[in-house]
mmCIF file of C-alpha atoms in Angstrom:
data_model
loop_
_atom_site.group_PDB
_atom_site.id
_atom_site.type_symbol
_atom_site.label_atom_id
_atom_site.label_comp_id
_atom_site.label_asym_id
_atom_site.label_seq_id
_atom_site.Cartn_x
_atom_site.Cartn_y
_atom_site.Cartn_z
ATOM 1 C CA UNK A 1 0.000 0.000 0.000
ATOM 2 C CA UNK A 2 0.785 3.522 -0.338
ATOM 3 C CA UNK A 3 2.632 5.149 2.318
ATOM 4 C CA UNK A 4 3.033 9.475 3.161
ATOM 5 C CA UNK A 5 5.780 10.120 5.605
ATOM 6 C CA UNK A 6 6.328 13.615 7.554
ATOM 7 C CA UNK A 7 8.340 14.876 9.793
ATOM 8 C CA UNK A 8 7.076 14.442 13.361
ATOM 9 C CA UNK A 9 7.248 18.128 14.186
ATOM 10 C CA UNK A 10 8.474 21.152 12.756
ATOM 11 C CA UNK A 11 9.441 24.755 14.737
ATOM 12 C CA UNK A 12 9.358 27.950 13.489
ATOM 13 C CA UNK A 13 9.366 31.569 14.858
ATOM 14 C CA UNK A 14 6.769 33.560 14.201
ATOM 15 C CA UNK A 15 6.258 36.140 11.458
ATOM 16 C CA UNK A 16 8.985 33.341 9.326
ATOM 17 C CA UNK A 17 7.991 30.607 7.152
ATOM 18 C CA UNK A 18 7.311 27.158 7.979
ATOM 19 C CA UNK A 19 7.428 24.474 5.330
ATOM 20 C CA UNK A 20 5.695 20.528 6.121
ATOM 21 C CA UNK A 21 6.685 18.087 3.716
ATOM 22 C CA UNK A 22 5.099 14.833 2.813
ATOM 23 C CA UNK A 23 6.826 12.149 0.861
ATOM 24 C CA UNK A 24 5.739 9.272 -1.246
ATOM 25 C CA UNK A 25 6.771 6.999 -4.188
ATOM 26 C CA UNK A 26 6.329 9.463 -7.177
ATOM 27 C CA UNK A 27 3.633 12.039 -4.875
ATOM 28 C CA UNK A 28 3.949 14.684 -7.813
ATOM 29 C CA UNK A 29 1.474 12.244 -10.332
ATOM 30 C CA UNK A 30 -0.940 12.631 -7.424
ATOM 31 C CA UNK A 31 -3.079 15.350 -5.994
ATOM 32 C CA UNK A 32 -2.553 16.146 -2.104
ATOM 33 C CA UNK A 33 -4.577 17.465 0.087
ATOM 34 C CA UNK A 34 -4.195 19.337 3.710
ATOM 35 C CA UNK A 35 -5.708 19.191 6.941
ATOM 36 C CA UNK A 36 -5.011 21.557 9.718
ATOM 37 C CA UNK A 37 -6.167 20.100 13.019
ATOM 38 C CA UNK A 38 -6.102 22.336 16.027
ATOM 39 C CA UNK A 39 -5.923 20.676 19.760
ATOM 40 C CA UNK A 40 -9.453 19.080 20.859
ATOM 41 C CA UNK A 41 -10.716 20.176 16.932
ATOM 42 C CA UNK A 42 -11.653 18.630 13.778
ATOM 43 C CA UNK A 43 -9.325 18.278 10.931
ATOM 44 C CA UNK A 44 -10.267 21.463 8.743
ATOM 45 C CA UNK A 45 -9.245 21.503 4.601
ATOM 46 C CA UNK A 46 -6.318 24.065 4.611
ATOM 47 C CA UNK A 47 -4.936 22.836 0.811
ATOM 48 C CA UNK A 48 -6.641 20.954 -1.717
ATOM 49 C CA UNK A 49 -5.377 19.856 -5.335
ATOM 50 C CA UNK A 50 -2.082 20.374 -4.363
ATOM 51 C CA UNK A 51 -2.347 23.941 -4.386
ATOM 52 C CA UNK A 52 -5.748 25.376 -3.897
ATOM 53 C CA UNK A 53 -7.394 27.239 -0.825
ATOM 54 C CA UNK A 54 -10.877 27.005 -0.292
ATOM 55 C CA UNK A 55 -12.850 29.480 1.011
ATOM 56 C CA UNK A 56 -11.610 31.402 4.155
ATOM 57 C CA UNK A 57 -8.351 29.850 4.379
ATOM 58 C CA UNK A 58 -5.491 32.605 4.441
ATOM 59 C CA UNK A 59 -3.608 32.938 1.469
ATOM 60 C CA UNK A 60 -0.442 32.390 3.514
ATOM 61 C CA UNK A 61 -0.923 29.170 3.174
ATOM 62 C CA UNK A 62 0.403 27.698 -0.004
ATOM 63 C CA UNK A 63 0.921 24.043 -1.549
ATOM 64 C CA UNK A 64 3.242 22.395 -4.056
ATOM 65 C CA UNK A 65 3.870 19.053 -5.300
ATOM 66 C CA UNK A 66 6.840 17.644 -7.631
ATOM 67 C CA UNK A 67 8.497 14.507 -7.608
ATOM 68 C CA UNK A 68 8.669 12.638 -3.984
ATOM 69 C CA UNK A 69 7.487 15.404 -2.126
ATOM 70 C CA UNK A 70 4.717 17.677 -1.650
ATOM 71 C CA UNK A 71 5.085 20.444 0.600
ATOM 72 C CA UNK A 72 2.618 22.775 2.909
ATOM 73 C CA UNK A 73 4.054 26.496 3.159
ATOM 74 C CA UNK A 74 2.872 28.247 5.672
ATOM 75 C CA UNK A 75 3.968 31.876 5.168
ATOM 76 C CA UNK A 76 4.216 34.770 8.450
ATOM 77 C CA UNK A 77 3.204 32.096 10.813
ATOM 78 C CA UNK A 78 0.845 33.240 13.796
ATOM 79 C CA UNK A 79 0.758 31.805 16.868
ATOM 80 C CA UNK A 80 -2.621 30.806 16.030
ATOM 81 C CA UNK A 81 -1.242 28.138 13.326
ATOM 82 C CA UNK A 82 0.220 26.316 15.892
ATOM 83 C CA UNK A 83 -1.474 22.620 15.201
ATOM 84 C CA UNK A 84 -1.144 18.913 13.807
ATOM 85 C CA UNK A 85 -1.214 18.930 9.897
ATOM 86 C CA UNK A 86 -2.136 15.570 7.837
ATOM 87 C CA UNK A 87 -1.491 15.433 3.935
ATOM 88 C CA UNK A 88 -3.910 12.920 2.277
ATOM 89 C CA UNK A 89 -4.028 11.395 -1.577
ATOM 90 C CA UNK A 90 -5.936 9.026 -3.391
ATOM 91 C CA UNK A 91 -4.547 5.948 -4.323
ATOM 92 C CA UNK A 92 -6.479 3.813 -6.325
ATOM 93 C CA UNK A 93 -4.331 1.086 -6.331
ATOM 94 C CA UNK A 94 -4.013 0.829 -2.484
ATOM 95 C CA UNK A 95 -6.864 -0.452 -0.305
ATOM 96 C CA UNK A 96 -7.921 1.173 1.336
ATOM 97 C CA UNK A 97 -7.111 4.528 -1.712
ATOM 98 C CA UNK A 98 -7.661 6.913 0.729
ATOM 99 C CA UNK A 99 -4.207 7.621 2.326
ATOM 100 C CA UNK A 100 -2.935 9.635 5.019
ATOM 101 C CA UNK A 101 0.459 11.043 6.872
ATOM 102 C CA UNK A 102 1.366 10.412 9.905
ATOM 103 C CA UNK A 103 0.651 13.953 10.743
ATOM 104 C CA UNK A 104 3.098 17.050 11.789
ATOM 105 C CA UNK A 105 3.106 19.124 14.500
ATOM 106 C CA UNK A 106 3.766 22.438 14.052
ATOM 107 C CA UNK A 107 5.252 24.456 16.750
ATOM 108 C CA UNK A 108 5.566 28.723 17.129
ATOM 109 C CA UNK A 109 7.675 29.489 19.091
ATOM 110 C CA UNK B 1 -23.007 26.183 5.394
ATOM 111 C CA UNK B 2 -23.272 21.943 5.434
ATOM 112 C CA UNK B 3 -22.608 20.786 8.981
ATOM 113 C CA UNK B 4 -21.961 17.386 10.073
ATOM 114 C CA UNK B 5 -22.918 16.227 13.645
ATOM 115 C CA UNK B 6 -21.969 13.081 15.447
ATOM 116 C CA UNK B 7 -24.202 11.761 18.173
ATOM 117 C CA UNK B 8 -24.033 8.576 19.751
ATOM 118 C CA UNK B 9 -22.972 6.719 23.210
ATOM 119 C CA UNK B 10 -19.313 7.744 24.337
ATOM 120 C CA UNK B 11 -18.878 4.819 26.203
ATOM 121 C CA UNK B 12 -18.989 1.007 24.586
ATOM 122 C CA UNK B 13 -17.843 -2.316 26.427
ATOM 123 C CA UNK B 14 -15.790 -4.785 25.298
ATOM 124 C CA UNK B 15 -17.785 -6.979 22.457
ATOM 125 C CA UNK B 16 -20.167 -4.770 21.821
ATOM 126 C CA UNK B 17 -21.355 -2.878 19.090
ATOM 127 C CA UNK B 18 -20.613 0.430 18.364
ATOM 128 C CA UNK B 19 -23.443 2.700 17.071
ATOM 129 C CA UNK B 20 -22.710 6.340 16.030
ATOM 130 C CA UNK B 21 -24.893 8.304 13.943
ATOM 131 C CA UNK B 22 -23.989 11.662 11.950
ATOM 132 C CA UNK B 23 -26.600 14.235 11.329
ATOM 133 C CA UNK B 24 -26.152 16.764 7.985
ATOM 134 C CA UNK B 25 -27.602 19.755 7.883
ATOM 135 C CA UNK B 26 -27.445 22.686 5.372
ATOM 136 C CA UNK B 27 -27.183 20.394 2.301
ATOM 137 C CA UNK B 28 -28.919 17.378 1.383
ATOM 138 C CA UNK B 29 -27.311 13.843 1.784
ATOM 139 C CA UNK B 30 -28.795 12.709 -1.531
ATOM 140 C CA UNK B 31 -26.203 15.016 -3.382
ATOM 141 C CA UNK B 32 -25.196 13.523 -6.254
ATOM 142 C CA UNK B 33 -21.811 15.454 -5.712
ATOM 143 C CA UNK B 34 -20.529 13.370 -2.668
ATOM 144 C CA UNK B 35 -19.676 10.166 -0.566
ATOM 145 C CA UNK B 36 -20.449 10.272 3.287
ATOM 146 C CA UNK B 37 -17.393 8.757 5.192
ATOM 147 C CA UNK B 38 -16.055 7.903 8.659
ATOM 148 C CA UNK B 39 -12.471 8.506 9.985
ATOM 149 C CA UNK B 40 -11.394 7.915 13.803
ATOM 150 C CA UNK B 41 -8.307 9.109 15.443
ATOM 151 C CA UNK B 42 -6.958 6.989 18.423
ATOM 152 C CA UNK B 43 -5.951 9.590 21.518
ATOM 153 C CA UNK B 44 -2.884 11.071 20.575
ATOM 154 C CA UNK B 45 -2.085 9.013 17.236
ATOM 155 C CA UNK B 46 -3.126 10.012 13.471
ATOM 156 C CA UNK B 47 -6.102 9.511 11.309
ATOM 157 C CA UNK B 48 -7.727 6.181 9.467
ATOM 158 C CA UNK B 49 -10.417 5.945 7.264
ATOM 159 C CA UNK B 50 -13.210 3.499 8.423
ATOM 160 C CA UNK B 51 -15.245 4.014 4.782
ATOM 161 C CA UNK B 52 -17.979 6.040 3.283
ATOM 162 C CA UNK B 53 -21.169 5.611 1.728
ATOM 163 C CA UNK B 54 -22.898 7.202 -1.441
ATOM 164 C CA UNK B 55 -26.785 8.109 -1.022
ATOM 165 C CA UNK B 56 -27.970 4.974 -3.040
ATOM 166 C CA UNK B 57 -26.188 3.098 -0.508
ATOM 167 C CA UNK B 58 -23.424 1.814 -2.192
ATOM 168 C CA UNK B 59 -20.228 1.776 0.186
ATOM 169 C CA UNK B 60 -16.805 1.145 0.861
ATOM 170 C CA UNK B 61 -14.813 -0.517 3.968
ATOM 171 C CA UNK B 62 -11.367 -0.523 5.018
ATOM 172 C CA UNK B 63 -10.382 -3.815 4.921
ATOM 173 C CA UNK B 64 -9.109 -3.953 7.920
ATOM 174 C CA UNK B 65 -12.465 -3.110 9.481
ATOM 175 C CA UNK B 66 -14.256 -4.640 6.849
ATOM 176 C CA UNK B 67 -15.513 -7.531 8.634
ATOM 177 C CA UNK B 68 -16.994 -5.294 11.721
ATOM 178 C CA UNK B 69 -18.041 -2.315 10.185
ATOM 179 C CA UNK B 70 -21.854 -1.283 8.338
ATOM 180 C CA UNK B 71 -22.493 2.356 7.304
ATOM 181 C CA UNK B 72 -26.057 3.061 6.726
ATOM 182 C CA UNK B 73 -27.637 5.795 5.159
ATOM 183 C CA UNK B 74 -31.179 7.165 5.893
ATOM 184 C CA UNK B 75 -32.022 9.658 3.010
ATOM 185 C CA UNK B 76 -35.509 10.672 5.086
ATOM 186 C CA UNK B 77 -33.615 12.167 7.862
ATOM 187 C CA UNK B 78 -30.359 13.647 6.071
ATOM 188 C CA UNK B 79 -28.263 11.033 8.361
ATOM 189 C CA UNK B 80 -25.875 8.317 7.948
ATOM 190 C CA UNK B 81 -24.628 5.888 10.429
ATOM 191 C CA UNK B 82 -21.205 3.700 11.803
ATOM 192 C CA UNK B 83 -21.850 0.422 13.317
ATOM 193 C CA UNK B 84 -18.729 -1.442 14.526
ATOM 194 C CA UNK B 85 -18.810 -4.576 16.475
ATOM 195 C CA UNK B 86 -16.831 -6.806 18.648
ATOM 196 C CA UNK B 87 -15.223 -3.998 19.725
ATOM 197 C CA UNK B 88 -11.917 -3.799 21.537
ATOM 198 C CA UNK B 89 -9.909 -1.224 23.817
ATOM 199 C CA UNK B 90 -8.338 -0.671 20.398
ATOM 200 C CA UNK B 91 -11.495 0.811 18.984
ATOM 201 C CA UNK B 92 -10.855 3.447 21.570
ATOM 202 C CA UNK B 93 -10.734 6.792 19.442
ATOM 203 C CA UNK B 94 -12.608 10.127 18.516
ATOM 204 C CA UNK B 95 -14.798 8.967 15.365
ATOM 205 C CA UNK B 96 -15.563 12.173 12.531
ATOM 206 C CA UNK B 97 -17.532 12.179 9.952
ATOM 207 C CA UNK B 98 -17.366 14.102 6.753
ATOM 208 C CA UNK B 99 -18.192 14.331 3.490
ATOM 209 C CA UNK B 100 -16.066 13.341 1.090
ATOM 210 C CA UNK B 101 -15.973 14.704 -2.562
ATOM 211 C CA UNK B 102 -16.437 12.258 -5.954
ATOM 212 C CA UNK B 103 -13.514 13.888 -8.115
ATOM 213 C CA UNK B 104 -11.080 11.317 -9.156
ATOM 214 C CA UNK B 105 -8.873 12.492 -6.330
ATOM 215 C CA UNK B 106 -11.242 13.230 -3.537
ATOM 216 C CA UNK B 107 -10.734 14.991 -0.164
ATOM 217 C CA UNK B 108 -12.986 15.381 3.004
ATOM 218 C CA UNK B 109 -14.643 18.717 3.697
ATOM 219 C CA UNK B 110 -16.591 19.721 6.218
ATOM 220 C CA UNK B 111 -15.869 16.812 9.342
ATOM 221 C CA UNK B 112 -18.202 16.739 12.080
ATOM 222 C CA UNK B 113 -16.945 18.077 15.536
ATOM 223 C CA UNK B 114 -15.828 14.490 16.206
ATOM 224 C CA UNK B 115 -17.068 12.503 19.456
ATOM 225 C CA UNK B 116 -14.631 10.530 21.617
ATOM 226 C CA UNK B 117 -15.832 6.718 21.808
ATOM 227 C CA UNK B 118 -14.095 4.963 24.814
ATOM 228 C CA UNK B 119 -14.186 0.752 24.765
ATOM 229 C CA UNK B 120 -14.357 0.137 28.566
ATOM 230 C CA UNK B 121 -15.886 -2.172 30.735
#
């Protein structure tokens, strides 16, 4: 089956940038998607398509996808950012397709 | 805005069935647009899918819950429901639903607030 690995956590001071990457066997031919989860909160969509925002989510937030790894940018990070973040893709030749990361945690300091 | 709502006991015992129920309002469940899934998160660990379900009925299951799990739907009252049985302290999670999109590469958006289910005697 098809397997995402991030990075456990990742720190970053705020008003800087703070990059999450997820990697998997040839990630760019797929679309990835982002979840922000806050503590005691529901995942929420932060990135879809690799690169779109929906609605309402800040345009400091960014996505990109190439190769092995996609990546989450998270530009002038707020202490309010401060969460786990999941990527997710389809896989239709795993079962079950729908696959996620381990998660990250991002940390403001 | 579509808003998912779990409801459903919080607290199961061992080899029992599991019975959670998700309530959608602000959109109707018989969108042709969209599956209806489940995903639980153990306490402090990451997300799995459980499976979804389209309003016809038609549905998919993790296989490694596939033998445990039904997901209902119930077009009449905008709901869809989990059942998983036999359950085990390793069933122990917070259980969201969402709805999931029918692109070729889907994604889940809303989820529901999530409700913690604990497997205890």
């Amino acid at each position: 089956s098809y397997v995402l690995t991030q990075p456990p956590s990742v720190s970053v001071a705020p008003g800087k940038t703070a990059r999450i990457t997820c990697g998997g066997n040839n990630i760019g031919s797929k679309s990835v998607h982002w979840y922000q989860q806050k503590p005691g909160q529901a995942p929420v969509l932060v990135i879809y398509y690799d690169s779109d925002r929906p609605s309402g989510i800040p345009e400091r937030f960014s996505g990109s996808n190439s190769g092995n790894t996609a990546t989450l940018t998270i530009s002038r990070v707020e202490a309010g950012d401060e969460a786990d973040y999941y990527c997710q893709v389809w896989d239709s030749s795993s079962d079950p397709p729908v696959v996620f990361g381990g998660g990250t945690k991002l940390t403001v300091l | 805005q579509l808003q998912l709502q779990e409801s459903g006991p919080g607290l199961v015992k061992p080899s029992e069935t599991l019975s959670l129920t998700c309530t959608v309002s602000g959109g109707s469940i018989s969108s042709t647009n969209y599956y209806w899934g489940w995903i639980r998160q153990p306490p402090g660990k990451g997300l799995e899918y459980i499976g979804t379900i389209y309003y016809s009925g038609s549905t998919y299951y993790n296989p490694s819950l596939k033998s445990r799990v039904t997901i209902s739907v119930d077009t009449s009252k905008n709901q869809f429901s989990l059942k998983l049985s036999s359950v085990t302290a390793a069933d122990t999670a917070v259980y969201y639903c969402a709805r999931r999109t029918t692109v070729t590469h889907p994604w889940f958006d809303p989820w529901g607030q999530g409700t913690l289910v604990t497997v205890s005697s």
